[in-house]
PDB file of C-alpha atoms in Angstrom:
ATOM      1  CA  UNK A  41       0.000   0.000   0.000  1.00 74.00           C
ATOM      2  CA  UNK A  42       2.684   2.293   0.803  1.00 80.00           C
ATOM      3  CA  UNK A  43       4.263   1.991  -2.519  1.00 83.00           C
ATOM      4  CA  UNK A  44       1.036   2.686  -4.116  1.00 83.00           C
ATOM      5  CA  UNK A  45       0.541   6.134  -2.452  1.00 86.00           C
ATOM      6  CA  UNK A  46       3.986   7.223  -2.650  1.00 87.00           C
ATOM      7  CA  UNK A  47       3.737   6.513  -6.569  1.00 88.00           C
ATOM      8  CA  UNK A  48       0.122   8.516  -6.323  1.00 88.00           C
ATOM      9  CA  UNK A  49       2.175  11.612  -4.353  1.00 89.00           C
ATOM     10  CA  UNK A  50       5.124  11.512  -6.595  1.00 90.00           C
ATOM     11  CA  UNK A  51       3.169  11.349 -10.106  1.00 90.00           C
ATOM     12  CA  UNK A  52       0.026  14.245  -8.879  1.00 89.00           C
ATOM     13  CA  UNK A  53      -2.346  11.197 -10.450  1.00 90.00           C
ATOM     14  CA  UNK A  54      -4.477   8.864  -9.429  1.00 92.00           C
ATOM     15  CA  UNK A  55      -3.367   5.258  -8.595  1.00 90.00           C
ATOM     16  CA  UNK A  56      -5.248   2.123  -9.344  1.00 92.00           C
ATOM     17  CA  UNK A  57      -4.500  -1.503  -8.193  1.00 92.00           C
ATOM     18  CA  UNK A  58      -6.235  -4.872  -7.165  1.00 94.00           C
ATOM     19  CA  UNK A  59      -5.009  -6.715  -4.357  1.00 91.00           C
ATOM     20  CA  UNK A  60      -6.450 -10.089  -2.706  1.00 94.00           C
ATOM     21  CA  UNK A  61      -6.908  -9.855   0.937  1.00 93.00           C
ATOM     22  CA  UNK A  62      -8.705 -12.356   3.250  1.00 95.00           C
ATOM     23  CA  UNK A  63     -10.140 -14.311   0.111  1.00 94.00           C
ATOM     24  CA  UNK A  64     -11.707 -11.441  -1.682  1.00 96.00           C
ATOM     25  CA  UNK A  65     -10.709  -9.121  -4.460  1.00 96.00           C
ATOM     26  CA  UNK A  66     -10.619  -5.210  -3.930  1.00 96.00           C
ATOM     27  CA  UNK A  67      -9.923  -2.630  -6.237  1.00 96.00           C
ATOM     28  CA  UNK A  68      -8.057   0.435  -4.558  1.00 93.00           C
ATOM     29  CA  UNK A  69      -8.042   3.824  -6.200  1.00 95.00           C
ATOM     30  CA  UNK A  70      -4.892   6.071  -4.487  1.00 93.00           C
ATOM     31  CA  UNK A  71      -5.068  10.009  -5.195  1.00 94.00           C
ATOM     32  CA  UNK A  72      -3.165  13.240  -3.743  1.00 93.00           C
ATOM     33  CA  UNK A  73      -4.833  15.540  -1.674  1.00 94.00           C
ATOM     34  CA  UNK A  74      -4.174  18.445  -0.506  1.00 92.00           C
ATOM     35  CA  UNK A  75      -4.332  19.215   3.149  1.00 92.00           C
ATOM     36  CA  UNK A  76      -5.222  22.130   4.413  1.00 94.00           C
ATOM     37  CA  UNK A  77      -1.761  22.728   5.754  1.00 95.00           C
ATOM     38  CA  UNK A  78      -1.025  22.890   2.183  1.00 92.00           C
ATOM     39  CA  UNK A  79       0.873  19.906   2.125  1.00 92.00           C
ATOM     40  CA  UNK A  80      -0.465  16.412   0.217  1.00 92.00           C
ATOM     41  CA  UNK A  81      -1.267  13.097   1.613  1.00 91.00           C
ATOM     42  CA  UNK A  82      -3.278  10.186  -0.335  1.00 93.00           C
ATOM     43  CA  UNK A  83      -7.054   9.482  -0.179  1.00 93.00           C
ATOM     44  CA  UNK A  84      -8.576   6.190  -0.813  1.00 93.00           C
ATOM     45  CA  UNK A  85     -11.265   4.552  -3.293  1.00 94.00           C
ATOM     46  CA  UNK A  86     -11.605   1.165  -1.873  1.00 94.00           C
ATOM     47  CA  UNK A  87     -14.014  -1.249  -3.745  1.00 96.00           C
ATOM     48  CA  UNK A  88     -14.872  -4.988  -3.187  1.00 97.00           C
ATOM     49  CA  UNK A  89     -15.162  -6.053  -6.434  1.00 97.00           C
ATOM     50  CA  UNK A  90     -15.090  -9.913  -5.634  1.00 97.00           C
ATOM     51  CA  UNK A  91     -18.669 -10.306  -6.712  1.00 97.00           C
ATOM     52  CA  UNK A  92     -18.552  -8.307  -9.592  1.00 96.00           C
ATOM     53  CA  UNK A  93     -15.535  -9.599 -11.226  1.00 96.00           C
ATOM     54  CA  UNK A  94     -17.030 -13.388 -10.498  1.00 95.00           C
ATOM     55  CA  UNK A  95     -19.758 -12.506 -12.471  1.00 96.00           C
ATOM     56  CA  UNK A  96     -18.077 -11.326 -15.298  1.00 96.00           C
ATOM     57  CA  UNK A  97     -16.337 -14.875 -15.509  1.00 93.00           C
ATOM     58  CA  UNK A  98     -19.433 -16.539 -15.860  1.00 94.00           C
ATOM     59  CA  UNK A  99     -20.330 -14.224 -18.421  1.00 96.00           C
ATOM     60  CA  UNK A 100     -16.709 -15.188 -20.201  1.00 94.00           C
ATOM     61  CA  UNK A 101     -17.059 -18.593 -20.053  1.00 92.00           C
ATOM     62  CA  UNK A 102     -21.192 -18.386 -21.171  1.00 94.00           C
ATOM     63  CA  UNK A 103     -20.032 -16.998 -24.271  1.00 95.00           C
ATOM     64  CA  UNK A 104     -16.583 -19.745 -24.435  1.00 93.00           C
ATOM     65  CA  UNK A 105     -19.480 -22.357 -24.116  1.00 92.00           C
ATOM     66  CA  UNK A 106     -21.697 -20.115 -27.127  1.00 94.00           C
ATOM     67  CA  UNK A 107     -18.343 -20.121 -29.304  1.00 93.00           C
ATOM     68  CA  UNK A 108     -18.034 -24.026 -29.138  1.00 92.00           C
ATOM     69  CA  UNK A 109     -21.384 -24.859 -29.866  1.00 92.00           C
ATOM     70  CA  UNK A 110     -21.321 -22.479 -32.673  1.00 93.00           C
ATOM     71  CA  UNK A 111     -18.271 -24.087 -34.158  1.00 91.00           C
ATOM     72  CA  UNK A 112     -19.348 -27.263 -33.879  1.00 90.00           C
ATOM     73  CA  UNK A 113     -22.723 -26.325 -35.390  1.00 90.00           C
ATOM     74  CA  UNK A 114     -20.573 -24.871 -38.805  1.00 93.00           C
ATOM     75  CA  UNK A 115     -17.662 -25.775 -38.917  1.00 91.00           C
ATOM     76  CA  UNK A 116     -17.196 -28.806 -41.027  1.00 92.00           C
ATOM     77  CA  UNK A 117     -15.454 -31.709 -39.235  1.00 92.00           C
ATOM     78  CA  UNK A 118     -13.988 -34.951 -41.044  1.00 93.00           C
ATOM     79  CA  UNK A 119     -15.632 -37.479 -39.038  1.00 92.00           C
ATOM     80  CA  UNK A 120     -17.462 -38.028 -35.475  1.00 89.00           C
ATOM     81  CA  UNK A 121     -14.608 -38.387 -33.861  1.00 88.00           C
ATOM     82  CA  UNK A 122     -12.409 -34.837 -35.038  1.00 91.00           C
ATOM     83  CA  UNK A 123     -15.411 -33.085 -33.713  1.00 92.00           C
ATOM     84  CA  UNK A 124     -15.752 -35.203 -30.089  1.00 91.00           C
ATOM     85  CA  UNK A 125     -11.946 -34.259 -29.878  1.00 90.00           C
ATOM     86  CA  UNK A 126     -12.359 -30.908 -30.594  1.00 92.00           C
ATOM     87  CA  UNK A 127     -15.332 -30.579 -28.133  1.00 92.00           C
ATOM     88  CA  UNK A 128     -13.428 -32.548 -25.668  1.00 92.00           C
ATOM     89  CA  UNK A 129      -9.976 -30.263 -26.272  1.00 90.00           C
ATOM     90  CA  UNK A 130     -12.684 -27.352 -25.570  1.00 92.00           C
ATOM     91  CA  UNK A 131     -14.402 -28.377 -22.727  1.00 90.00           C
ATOM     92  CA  UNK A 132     -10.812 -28.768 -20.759  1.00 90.00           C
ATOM     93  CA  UNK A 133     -10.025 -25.208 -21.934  1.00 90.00           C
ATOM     94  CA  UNK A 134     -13.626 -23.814 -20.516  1.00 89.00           C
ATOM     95  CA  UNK A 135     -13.165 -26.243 -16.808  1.00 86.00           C
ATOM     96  CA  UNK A 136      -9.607 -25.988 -16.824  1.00 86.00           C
ATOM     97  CA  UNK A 137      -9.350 -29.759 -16.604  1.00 85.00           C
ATOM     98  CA  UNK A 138      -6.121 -31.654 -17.192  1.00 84.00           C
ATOM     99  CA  UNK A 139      -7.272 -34.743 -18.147  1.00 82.00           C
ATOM    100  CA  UNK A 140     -10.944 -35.535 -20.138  1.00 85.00           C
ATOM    101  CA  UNK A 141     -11.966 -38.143 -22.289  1.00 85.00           C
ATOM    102  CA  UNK A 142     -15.485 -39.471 -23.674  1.00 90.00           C
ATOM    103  CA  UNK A 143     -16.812 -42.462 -24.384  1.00 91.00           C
ATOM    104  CA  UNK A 144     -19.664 -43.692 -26.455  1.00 93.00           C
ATOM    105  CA  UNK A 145     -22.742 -45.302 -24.772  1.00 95.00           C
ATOM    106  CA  UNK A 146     -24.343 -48.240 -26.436  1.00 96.00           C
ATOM    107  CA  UNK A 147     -27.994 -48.999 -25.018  1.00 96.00           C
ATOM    108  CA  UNK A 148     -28.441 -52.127 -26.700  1.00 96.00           C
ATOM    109  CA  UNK A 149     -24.505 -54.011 -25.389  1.00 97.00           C
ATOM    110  CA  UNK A 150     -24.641 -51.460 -22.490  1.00 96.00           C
ATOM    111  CA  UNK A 151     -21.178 -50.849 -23.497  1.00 95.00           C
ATOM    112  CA  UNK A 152     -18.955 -47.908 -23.262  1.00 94.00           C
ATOM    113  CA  UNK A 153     -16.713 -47.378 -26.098  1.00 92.00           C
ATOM    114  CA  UNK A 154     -13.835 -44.722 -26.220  1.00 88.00           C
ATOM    115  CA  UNK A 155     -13.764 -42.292 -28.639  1.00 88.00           C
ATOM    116  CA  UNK A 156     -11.288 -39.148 -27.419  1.00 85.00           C
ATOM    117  CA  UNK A 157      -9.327 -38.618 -24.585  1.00 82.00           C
ATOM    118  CA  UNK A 158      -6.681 -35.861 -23.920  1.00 82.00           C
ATOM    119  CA  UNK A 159      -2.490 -36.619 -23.926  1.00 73.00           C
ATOM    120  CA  UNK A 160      -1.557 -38.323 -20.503  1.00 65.00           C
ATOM    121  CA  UNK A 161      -5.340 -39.550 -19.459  1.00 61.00           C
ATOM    122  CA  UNK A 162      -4.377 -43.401 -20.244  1.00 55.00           C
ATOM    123  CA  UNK A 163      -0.786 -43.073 -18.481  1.00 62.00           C
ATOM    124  CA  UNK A 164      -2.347 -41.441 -15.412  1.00 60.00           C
ATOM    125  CA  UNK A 165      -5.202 -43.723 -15.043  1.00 60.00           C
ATOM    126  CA  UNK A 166      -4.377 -46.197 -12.086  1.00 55.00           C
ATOM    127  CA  UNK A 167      -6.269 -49.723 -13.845  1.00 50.00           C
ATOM    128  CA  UNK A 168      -4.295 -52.697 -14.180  1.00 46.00           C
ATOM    129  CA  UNK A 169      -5.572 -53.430 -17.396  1.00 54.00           C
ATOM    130  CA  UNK A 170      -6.585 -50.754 -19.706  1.00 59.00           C
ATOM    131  CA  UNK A 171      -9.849 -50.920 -21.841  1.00 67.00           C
ATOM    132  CA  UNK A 172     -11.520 -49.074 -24.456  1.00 83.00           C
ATOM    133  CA  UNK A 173     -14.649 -50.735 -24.380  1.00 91.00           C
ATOM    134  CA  UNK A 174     -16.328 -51.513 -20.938  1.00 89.00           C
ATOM    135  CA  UNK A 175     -19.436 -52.854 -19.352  1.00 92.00           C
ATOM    136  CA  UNK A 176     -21.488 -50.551 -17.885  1.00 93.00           C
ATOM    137  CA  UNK A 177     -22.541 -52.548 -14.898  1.00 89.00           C
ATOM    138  CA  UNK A 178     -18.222 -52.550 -14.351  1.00 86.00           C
ATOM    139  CA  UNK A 179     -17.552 -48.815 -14.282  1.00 86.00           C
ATOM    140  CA  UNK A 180     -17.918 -46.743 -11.310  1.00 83.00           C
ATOM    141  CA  UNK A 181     -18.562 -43.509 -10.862  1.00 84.00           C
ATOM    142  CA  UNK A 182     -17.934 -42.200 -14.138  1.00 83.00           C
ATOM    143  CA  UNK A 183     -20.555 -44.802 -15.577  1.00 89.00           C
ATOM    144  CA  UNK A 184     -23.149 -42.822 -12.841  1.00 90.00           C
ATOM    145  CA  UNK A 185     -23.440 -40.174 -15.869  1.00 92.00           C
ATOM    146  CA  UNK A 186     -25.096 -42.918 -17.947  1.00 95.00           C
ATOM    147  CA  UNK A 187     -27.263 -44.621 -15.100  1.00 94.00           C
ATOM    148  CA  UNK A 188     -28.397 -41.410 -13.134  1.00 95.00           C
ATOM    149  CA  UNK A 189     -28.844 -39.575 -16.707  1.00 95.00           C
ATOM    150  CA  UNK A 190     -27.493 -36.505 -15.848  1.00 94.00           C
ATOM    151  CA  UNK A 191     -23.986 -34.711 -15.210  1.00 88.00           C
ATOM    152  CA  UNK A 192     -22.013 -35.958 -11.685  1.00 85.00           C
ATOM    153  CA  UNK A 193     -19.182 -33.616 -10.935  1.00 82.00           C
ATOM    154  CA  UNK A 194     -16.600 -34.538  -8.426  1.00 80.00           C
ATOM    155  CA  UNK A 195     -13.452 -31.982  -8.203  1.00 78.00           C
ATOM    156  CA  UNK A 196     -11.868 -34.138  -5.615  1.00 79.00           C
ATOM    157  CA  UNK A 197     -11.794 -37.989  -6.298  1.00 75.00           C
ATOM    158  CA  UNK A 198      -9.923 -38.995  -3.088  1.00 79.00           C
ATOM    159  CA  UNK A 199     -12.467 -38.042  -0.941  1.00 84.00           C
ATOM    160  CA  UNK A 200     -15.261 -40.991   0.282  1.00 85.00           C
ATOM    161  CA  UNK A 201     -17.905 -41.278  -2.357  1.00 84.00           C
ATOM    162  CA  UNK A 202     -20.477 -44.051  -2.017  1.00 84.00           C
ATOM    163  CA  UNK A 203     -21.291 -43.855  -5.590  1.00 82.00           C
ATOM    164  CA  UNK A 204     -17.363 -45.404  -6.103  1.00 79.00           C
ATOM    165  CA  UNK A 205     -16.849 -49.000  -7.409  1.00 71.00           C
ATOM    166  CA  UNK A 206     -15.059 -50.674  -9.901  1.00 55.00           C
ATOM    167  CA  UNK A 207     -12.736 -48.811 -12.309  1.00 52.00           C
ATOM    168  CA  UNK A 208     -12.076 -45.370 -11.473  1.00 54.00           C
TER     169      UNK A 208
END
């Protein structure tokens, strides 16, 4: 802070900087002012703008999730597969995922079949033997998205999850 107000005295302008403190974000605006001793000190805009600045990530990433769909509604892909990758390749980008992959669902087998995964996803998985087609009644969680029918998001996969079983 101190640099920040000596920098506002020493240029005559204003001074504008974020800074994180106690897990929120806060914009602080440093200006001279002149005392009525006629000397200067600094006065102080201080904004949370945690909220604000949260919101306009969503917006980002909205629009991220607009752009995708609108490529892969016009662009014109090879095959099934170049435009899974490039949704998958996109999807990491928008989470900020290291590691994705997707597999096929077939109602009839009830199989999973792989289609794309990302650079390092096979190496860091931690099965003994390595499939890329798989019964559904054998996966764990990751086959929940197919039994439940809807999205399951779990950011930390160490921690105790009944829904765990089988392959990871």
């Amino acid at each position: 802070r101190r640099r920040a107000e000596l920098a506002a005295l020493k240029s005559g302008a204003p001074i504008t900087e974020e800074t994180q403190w106690h897990g929120r974000l806060y914009r602080a605006q440093r200006f001279p002012v002149k005392m009525p001793n006629g000397q200067f000190g600094v006065g102080a805009y201080i904004t949370d703008i945690t909220d604000s600045r949260e919101r306009a990530k969503k917006r980002e990433k909205l629009l991220y999730r607009h752009k995708i769909l609108a490529d892969v509604l016009s662009r014109g892909f090879e095959s099934n597969r170049e435009q899974l990758d490039y949704v998958l390749h996109e999807a990491l980008k928008l989470t900020e995922s290291q590691y994705g992959y997707i597999y096929l669902y077939n109602e009839q087998t009830r199989e999973l079949s792989l289609n794309s995964w990302t650079t390092g996803v096979m190496e860091a998985c931690a099965v003994a033997k390595k499939y890329t087609v798989y019964q559904l009644d054998n996966t764990g969680i990751w086959g929940e998205v197919v039994r439940q029918r809807r999205p399951i998001v779990v950011n930390d996969f160490e921690d105790p999850n009944p829904l765990k079983k089988g392959y990871p």
